[in-house]
CSV table of C-alpha atoms in Angstrom, one decimal:
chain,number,residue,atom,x,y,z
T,18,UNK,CA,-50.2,13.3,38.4
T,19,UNK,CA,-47.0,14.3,38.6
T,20,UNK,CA,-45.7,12.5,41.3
T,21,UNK,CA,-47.2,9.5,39.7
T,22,UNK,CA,-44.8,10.3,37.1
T,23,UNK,CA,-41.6,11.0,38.8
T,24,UNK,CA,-42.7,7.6,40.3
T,25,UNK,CA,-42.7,5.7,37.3
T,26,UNK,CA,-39.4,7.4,35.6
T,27,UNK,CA,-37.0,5.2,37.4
T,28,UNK,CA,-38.6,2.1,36.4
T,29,UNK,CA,-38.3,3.0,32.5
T,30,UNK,CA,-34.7,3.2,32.9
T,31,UNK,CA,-34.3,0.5,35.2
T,32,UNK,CA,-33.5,-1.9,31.8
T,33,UNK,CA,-31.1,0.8,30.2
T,34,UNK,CA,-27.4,-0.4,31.1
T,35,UNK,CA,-23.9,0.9,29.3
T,36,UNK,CA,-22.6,-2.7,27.8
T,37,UNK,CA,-19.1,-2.2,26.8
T,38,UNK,CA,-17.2,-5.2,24.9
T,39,UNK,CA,-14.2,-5.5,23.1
T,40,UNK,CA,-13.3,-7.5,20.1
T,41,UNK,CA,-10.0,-8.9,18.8
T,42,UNK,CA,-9.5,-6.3,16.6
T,43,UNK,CA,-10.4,-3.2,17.2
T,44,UNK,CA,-10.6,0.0,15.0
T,45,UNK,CA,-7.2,1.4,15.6
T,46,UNK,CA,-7.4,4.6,17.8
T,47,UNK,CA,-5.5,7.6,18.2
T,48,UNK,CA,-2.9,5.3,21.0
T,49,UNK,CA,1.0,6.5,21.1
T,50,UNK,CA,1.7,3.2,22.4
T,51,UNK,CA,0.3,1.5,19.8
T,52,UNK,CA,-1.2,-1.7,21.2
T,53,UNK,CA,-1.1,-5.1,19.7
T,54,UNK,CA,-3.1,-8.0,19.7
T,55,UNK,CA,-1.1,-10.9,21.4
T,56,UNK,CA,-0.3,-14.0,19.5
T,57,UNK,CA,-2.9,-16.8,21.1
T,58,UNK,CA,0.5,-19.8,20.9
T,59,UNK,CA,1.2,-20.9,24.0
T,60,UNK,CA,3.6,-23.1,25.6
T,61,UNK,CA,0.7,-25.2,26.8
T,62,UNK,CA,0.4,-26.9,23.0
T,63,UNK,CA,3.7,-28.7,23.3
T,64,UNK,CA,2.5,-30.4,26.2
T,65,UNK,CA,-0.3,-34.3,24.9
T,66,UNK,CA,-3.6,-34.0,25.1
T,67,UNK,CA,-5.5,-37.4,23.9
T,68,UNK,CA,-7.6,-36.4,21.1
T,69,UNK,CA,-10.1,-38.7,22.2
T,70,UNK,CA,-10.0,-41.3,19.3
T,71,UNK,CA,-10.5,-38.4,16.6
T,72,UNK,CA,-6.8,-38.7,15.4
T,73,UNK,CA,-5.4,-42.0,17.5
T,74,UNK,CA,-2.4,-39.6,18.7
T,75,UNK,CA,-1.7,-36.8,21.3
T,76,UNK,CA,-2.5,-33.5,20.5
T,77,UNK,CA,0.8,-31.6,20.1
T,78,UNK,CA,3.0,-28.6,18.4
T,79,UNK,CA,6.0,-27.1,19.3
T,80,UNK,CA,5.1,-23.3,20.1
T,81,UNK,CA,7.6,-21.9,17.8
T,82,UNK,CA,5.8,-24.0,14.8
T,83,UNK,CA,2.6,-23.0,15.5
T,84,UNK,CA,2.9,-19.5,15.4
T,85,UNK,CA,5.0,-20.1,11.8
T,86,UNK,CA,1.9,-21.6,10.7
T,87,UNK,CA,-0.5,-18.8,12.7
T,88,UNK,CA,1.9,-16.1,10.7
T,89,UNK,CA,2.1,-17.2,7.6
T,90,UNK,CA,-0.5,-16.0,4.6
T,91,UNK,CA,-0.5,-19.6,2.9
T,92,UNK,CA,2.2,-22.3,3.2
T,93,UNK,CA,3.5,-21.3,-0.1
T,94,UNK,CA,3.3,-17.7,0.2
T,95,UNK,CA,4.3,-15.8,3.5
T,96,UNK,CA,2.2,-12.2,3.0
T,97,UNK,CA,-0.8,-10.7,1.5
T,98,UNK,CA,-1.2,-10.9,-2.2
T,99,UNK,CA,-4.4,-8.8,-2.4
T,100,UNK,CA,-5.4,-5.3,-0.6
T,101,UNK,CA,-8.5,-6.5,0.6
T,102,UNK,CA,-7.3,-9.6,1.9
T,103,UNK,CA,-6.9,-9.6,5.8
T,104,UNK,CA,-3.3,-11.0,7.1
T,105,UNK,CA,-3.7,-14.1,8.8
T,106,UNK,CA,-1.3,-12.8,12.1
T,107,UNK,CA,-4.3,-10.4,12.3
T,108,UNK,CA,-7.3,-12.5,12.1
T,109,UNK,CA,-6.5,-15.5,13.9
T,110,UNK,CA,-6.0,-13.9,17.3
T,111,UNK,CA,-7.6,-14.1,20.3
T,112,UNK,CA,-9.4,-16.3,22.9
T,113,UNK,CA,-11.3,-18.8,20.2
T,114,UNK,CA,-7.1,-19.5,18.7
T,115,UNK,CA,-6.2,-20.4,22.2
T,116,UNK,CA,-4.5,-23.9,23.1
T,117,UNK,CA,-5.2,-24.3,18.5
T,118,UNK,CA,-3.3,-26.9,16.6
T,119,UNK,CA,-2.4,-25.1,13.9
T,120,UNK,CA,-1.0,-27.9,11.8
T,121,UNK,CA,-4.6,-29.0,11.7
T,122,UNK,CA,-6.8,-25.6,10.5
T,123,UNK,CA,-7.4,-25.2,7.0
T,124,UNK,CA,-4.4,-23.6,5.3
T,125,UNK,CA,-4.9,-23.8,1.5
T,126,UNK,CA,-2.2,-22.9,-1.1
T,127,UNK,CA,-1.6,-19.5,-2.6
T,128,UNK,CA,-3.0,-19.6,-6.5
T,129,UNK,CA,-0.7,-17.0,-7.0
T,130,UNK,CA,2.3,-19.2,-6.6
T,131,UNK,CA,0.7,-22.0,-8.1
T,132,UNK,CA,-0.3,-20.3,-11.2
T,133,UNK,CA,3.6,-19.6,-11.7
T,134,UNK,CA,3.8,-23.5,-12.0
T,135,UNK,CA,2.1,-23.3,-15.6
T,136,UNK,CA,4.5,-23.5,-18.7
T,137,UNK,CA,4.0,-21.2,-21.3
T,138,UNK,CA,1.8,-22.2,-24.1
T,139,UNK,CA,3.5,-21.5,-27.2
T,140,UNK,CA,1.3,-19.6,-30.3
T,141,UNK,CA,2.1,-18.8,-33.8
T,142,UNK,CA,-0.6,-16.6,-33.7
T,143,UNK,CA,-0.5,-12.5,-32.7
T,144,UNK,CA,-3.3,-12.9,-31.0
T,145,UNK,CA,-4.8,-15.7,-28.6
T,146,UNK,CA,-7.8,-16.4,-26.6
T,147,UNK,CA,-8.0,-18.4,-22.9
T,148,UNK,CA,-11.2,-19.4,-21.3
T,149,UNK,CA,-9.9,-21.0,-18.4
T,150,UNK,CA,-10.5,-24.2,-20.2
T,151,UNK,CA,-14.1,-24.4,-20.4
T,152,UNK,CA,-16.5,-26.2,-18.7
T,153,UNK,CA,-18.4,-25.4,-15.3
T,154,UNK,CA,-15.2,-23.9,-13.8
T,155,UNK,CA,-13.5,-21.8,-16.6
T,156,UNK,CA,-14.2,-17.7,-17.6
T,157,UNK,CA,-15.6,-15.4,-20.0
T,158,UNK,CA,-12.9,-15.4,-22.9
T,159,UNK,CA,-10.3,-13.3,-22.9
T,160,UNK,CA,-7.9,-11.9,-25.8
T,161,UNK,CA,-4.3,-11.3,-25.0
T,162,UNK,CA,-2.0,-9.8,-27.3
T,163,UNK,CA,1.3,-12.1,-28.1
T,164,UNK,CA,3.2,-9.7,-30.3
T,165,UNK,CA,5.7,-8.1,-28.2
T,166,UNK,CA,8.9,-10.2,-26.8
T,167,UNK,CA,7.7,-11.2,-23.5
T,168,UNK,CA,5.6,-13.9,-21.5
T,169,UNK,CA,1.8,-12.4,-22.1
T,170,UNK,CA,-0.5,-13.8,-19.4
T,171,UNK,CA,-4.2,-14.1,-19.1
T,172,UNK,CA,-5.6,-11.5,-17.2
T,173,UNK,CA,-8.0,-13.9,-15.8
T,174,UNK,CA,-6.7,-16.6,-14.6
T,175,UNK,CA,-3.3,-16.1,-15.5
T,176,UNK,CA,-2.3,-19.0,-17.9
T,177,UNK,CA,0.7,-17.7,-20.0
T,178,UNK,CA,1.2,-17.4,-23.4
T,179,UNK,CA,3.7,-16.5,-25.6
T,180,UNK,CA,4.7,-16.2,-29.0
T,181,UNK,CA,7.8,-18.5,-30.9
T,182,UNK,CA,8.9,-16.0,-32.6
T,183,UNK,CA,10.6,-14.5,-29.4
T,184,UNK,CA,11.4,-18.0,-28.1
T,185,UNK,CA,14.9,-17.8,-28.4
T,186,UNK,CA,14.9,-13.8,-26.8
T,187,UNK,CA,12.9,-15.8,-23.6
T,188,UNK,CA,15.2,-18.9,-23.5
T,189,UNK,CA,18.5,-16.3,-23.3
T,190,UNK,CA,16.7,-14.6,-20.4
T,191,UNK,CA,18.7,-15.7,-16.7
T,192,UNK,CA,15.3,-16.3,-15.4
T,193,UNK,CA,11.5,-16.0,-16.2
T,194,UNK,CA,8.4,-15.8,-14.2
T,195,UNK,CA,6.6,-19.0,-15.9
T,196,UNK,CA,8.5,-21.9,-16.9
T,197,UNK,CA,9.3,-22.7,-21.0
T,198,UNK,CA,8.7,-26.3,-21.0
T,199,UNK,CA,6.6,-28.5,-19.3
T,200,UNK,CA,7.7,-29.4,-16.0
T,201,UNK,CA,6.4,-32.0,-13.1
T,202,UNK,CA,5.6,-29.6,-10.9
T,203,UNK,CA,2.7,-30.5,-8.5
T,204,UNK,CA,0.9,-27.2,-9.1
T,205,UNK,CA,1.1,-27.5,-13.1
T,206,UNK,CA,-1.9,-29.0,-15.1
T,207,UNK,CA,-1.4,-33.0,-15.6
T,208,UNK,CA,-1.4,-33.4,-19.6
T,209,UNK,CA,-4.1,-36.3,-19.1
T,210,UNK,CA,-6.7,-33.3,-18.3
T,211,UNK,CA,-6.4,-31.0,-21.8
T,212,UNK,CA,-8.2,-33.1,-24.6
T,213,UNK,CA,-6.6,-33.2,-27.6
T,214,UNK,CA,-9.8,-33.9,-30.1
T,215,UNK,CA,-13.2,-33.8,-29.6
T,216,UNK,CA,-14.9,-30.9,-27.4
T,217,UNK,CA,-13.3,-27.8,-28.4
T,218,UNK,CA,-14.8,-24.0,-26.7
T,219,UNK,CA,-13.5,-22.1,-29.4
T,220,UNK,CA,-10.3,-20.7,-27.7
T,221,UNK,CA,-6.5,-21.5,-27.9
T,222,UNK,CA,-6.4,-23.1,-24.4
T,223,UNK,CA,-7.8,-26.9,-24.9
T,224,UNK,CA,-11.0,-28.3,-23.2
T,225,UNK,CA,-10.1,-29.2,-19.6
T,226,UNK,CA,-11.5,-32.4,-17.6
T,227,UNK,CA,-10.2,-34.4,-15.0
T,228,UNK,CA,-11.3,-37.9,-17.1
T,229,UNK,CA,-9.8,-36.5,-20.4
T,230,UNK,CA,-13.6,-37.0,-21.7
T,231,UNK,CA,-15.9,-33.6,-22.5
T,232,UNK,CA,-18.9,-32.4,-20.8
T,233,UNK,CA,-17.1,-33.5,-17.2
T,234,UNK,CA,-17.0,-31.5,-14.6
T,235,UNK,CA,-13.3,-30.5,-13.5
């Protein structure tokens, strides 16, 4: 009976192997020399490839554009803007990034650059509300405080507000973080999408829609 045992012990552990793999990036160990992943640009995207119809044009970037792009948080924004956000020179390395157009991934634009974009809305009030402007896509309503001589912002979203009696302390400021007037900047609201009349939600910021008409989804 023993033998018979003995016997059959090797063939239990004949499926039992040590895998090892390694990822992108790894949990950082105790290395002096400090390894790095290496950037997946190569000199092999400046040289055509047909795209096969997809396009109607070659497949090309210039190296030194590419890893720009591969670098750079958002094209409006160059680093992190949140600690639990991952920087994109960290993610996007590896073998699956190799011979990558990166004029063609997704690269959205920073909200937090955009929201910068928004004039101030002017209050006679001490006290405001914002709700993101209603609607399927706005917020639980929020009160900010206007009384003190500064550019209050909703903690929310981020809309600023601001009251007129410190207009004139804001306009003799060199700079501010949110425009005073209305500008034509493509990240501001168009005016065509606050409604003047009709819906209302009960805060200072107006109804928003992208028809001008209520009930829409933005």
């Amino acid at each position: 009976m023993l033998v018979r045992s003995i016997r059959l012990a090797p063939r239990r552990f004949q499926g039992l192997c040590a895998y090892s793999t390694t990822t992108d990036n790894p949990i950082p160990a105790n290395d002096p020399k400090g390894r790095h992943p290496r950037s997946p640009i190569g000199t092999t995207n400046a040289m055509p490839t047909s795209s096969e119809g997809s396009f109607d044009k070659a497949l090309q970037e210039n190296p030194e554009d590419g890893e720009k792009m591969r670098v750079m948080q958002a094209p409006n924004k160059s680093g992190v803007w949140s600690r639990s956000q991952q920087p994109r020179e960290r993610a996007m390395v590896g073998p699956r990034f190799e011979q990558t157009i990166m004029e063609d991934q997704p690269r959205p634009l920073s909200a937090m650059e955009l929201i910068h974009q928004q004039p101030v809305r002017w209050t006679k009030n001490k006290v405001v509300s914002c709700d993101g402007g209603g609607g399927p896509l706005g917020h639980p309503r929020i009160f900010i405080n206007t009384d003190k001589p500064q550019i209050a912002s909703c903690t929310y979203c981020g809309v600023p507000y601001a009251n007129n009696r410190h207009r004139k302390h804001l306009e003799s400021l060199p700079s501010t973080p949110f425009p005073l007037e209305p500008t034509n900047a493509a990240g501001a609201l168009p005016p065509s999408h606050l409604i003047s009349g009709g819906a209302k939600t009960g805060s200072t910021e107006p109804y928003q829609s992208n028809t001008g008409k209520p009930l829409e989804q933005r």
